[in-house]
Short mmCIF file of C-alpha atoms in Angstrom, two decimals:
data_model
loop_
_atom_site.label_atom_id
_atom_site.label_comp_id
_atom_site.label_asym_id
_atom_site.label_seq_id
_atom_site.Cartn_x
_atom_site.Cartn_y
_atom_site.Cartn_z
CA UNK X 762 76.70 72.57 103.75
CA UNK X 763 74.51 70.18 101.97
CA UNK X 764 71.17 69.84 102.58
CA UNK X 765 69.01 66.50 102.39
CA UNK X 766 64.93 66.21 101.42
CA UNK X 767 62.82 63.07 101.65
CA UNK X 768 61.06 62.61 97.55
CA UNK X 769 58.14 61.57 100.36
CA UNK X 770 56.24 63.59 102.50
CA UNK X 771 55.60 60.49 105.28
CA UNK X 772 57.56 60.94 108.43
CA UNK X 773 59.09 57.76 109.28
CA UNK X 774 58.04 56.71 113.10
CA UNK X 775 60.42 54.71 115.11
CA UNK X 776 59.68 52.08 118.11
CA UNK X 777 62.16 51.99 120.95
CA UNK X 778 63.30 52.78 124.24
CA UNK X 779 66.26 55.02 123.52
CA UNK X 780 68.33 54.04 126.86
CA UNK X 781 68.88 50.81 124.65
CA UNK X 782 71.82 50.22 122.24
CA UNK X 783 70.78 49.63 119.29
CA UNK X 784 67.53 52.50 119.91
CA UNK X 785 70.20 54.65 120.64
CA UNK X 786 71.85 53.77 117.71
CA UNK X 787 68.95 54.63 114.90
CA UNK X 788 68.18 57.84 117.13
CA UNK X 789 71.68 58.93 116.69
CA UNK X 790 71.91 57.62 113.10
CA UNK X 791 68.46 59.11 111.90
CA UNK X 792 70.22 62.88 113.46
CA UNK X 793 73.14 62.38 111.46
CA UNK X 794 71.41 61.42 108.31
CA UNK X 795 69.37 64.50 108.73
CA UNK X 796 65.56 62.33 108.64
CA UNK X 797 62.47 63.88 110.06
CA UNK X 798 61.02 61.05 112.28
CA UNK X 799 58.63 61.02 115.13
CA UNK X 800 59.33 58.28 118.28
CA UNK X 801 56.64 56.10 120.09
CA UNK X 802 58.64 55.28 123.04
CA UNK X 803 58.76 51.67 125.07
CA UNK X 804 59.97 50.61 128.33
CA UNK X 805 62.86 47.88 127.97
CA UNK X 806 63.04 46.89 131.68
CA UNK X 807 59.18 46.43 131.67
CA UNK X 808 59.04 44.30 128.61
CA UNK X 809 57.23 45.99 126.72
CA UNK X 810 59.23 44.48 123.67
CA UNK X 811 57.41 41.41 124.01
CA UNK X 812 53.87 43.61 124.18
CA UNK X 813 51.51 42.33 121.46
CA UNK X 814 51.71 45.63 120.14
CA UNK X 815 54.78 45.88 119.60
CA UNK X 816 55.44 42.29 118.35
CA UNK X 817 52.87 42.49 115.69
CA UNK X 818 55.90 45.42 114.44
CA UNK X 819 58.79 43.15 115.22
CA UNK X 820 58.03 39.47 115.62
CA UNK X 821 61.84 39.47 117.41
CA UNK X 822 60.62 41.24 120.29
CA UNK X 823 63.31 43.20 120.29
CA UNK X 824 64.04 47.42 119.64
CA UNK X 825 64.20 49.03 117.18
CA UNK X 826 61.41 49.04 114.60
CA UNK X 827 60.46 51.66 112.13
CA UNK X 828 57.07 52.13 110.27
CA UNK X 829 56.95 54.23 107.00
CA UNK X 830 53.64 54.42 105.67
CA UNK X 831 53.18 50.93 105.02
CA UNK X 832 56.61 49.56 105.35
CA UNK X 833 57.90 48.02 108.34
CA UNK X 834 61.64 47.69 108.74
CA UNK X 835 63.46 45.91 112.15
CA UNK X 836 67.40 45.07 112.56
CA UNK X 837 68.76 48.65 113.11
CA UNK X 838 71.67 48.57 111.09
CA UNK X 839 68.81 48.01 108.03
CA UNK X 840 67.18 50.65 109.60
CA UNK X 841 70.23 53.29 109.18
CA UNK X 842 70.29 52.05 105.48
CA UNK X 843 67.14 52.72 104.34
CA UNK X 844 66.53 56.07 106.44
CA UNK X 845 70.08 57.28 104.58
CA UNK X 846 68.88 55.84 100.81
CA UNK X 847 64.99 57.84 101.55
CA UNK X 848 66.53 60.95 102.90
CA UNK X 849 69.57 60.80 99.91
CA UNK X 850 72.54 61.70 102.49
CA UNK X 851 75.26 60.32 100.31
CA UNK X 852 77.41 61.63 103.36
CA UNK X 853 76.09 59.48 105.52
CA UNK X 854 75.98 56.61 103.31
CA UNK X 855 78.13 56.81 99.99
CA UNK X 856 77.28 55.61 96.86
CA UNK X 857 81.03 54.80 95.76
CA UNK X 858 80.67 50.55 95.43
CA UNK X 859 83.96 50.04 97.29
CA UNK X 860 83.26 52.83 99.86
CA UNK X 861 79.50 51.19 100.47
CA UNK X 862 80.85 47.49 100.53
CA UNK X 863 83.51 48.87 103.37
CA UNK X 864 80.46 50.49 105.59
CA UNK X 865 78.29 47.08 104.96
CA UNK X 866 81.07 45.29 105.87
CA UNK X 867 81.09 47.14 109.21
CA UNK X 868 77.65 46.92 109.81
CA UNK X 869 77.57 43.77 109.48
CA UNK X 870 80.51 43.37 111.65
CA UNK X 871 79.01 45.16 114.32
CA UNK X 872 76.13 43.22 114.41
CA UNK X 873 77.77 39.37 114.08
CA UNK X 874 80.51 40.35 116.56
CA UNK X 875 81.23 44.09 118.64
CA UNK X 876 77.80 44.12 119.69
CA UNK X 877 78.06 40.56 121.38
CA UNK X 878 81.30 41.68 122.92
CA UNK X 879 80.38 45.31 124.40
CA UNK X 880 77.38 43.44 125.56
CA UNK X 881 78.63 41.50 127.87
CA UNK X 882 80.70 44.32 129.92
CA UNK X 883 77.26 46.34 129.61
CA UNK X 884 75.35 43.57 131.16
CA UNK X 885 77.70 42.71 133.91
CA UNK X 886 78.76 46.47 134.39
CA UNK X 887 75.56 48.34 134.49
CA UNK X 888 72.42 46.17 133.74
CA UNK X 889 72.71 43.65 136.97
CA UNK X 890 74.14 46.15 139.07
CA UNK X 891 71.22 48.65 138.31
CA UNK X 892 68.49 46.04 138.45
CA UNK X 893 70.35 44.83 141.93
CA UNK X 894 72.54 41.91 140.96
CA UNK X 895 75.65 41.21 141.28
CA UNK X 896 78.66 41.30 138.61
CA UNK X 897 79.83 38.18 137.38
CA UNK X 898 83.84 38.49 136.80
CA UNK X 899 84.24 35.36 135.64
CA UNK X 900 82.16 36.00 132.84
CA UNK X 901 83.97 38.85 131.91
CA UNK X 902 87.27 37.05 132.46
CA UNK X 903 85.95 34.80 129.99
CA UNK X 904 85.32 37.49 126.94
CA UNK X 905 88.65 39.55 127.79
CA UNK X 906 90.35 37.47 125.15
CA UNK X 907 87.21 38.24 122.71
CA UNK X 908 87.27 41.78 123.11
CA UNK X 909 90.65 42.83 122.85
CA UNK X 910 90.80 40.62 119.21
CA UNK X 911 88.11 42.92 118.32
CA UNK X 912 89.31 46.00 119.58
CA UNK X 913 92.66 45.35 117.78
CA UNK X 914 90.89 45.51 114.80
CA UNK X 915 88.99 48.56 115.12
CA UNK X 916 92.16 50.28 116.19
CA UNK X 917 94.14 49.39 113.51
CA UNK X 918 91.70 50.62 111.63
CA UNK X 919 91.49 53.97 113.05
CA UNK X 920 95.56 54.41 113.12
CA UNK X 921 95.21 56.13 109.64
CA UNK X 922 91.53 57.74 109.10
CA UNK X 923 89.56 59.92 111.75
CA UNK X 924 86.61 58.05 110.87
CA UNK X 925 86.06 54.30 109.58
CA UNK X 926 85.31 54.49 106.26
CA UNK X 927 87.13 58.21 106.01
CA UNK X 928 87.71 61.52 107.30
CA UNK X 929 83.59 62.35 107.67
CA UNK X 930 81.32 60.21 109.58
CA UNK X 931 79.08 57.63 108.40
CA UNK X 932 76.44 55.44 109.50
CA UNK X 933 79.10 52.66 109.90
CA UNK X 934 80.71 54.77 112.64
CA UNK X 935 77.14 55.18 113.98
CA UNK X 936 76.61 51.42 114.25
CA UNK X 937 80.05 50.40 115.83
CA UNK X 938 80.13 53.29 118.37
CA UNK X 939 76.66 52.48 119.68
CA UNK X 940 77.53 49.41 121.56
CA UNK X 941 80.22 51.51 123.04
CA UNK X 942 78.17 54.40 124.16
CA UNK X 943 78.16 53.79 128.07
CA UNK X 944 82.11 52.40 127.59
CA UNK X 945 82.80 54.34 131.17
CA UNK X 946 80.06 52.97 133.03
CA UNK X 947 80.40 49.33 131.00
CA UNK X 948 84.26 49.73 132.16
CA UNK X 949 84.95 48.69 128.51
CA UNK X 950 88.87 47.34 128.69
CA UNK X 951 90.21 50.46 126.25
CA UNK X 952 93.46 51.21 127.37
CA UNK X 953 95.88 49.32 125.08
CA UNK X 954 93.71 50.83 122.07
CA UNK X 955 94.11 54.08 121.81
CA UNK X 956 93.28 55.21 117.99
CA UNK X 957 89.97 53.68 119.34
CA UNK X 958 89.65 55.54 122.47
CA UNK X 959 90.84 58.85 120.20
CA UNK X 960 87.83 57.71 117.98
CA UNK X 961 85.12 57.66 120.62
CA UNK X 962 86.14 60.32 122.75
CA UNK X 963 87.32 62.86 121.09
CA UNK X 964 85.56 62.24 117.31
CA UNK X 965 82.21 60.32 118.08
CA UNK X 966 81.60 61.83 121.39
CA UNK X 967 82.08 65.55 120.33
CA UNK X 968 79.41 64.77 117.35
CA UNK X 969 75.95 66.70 117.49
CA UNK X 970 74.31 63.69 116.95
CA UNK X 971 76.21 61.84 119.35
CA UNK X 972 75.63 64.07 122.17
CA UNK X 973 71.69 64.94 121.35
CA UNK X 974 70.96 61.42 121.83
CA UNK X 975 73.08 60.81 124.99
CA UNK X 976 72.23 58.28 127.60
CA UNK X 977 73.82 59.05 130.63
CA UNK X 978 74.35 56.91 134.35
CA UNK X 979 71.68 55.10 135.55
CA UNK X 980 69.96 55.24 131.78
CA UNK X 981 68.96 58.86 132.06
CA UNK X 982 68.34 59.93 128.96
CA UNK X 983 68.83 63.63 127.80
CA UNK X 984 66.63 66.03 127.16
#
């Protein structure tokens, strides 16, 4: 087993609420990665994104943001990057240049296009109902076409590797699982994918870092 140590001694702090994707995401990312970091927690659902605290971090108004020292990072795919290159998990984040383009690529992929996607089911599947609203179907009529083009791809993807980019985790499987991680409650459309519901629930979801940083029905968050 390899271990990983920071060349500095600052302990990276991270702003979020962790019931929210991409929070959930850097919390689960920074475990793998094996980073010490300390949490200074906000409340999504009472805006507290938009606080002027927490927009003189991130000027998006949005969660994640990480402070190290004197270096402010948002966009939590960035995030992942940086925490992995500081804490020197080459695990987590290879150096190889074709191995690294491949996990970029899927970062970035996540980001531009499976976020978007899982976000709609998660809005329309848990968000309205929770906050008393009711679920649109048309909407999600509407991004069925969407999803399953995107899903084809991850599955193909998976027919062959246990992981994206191999046969260990990395960050990239981090970042694409994320917007995935209520997929029951969401009522994600999975069925005709199965290398990618082998993926989540039986690779992703049976990680240590997955399941430390699990958000469960009705946002409760573990423990």
């Amino acid at each position: 087993i390899l271990l990983f140590k920071s060349y500095w001694e600052e302990i990276m702090e991270v702003l979020l609420d962790p019931r929210t994707v991409n929070s959930r995401k850097v919390l689960a990312g920074l475990k793998l990665i094996g980073a010490d970091y300390d949490v200074r927690k906000y409340d999504y659902f009472q805006a507290e994104q938009k606080s002027d605290e927490f927009v003189a971090v991130n000027p998006n108004a949005a969660f994640p943001a990480l402070i190290d020292d004197d270096f402010i990072l948002w966009e939590s795919n960035a995030i992942l990057q940086y925490a992995a290159e500081k804490v020197g998990n080459t695990n987590a984040y290879p150096t190889d240049i074709r191995t690294r383009a491949d996990i970029n690529r899927w970062l970035l992929w996540e980001s531009s296009s499976w976020f978007g996607s899982c976000y709609v089911y998660l809005v329309e599947n848990c968000v309205k109902p929770l906050l008393g609203d009711t679920t649109d179907e048309s909407i999600l009529a509407n991004e069925q076409e969407n999803f399953h083009k995107l899903a084809s791809i991850l599955d193909a993807r998976l027919k062959n590797s246990t992981f994206l980019c191999g046969e260990e985790p990395t960050i990239a499987d981090v970042a694409v699982a994320a917007p995935m991680h209520l997929h029951g409650w969401a009522k994600l459309p999975l069925g005709d994918h199965p290398n990618l519901i082998r993926w989540m629930t039986k690779e992703i979801e049976n990680c240590s870092w997955w399941k430390e940083t699990h958000i469960g029905e009705g946002f409760t968050v573990s423990e």
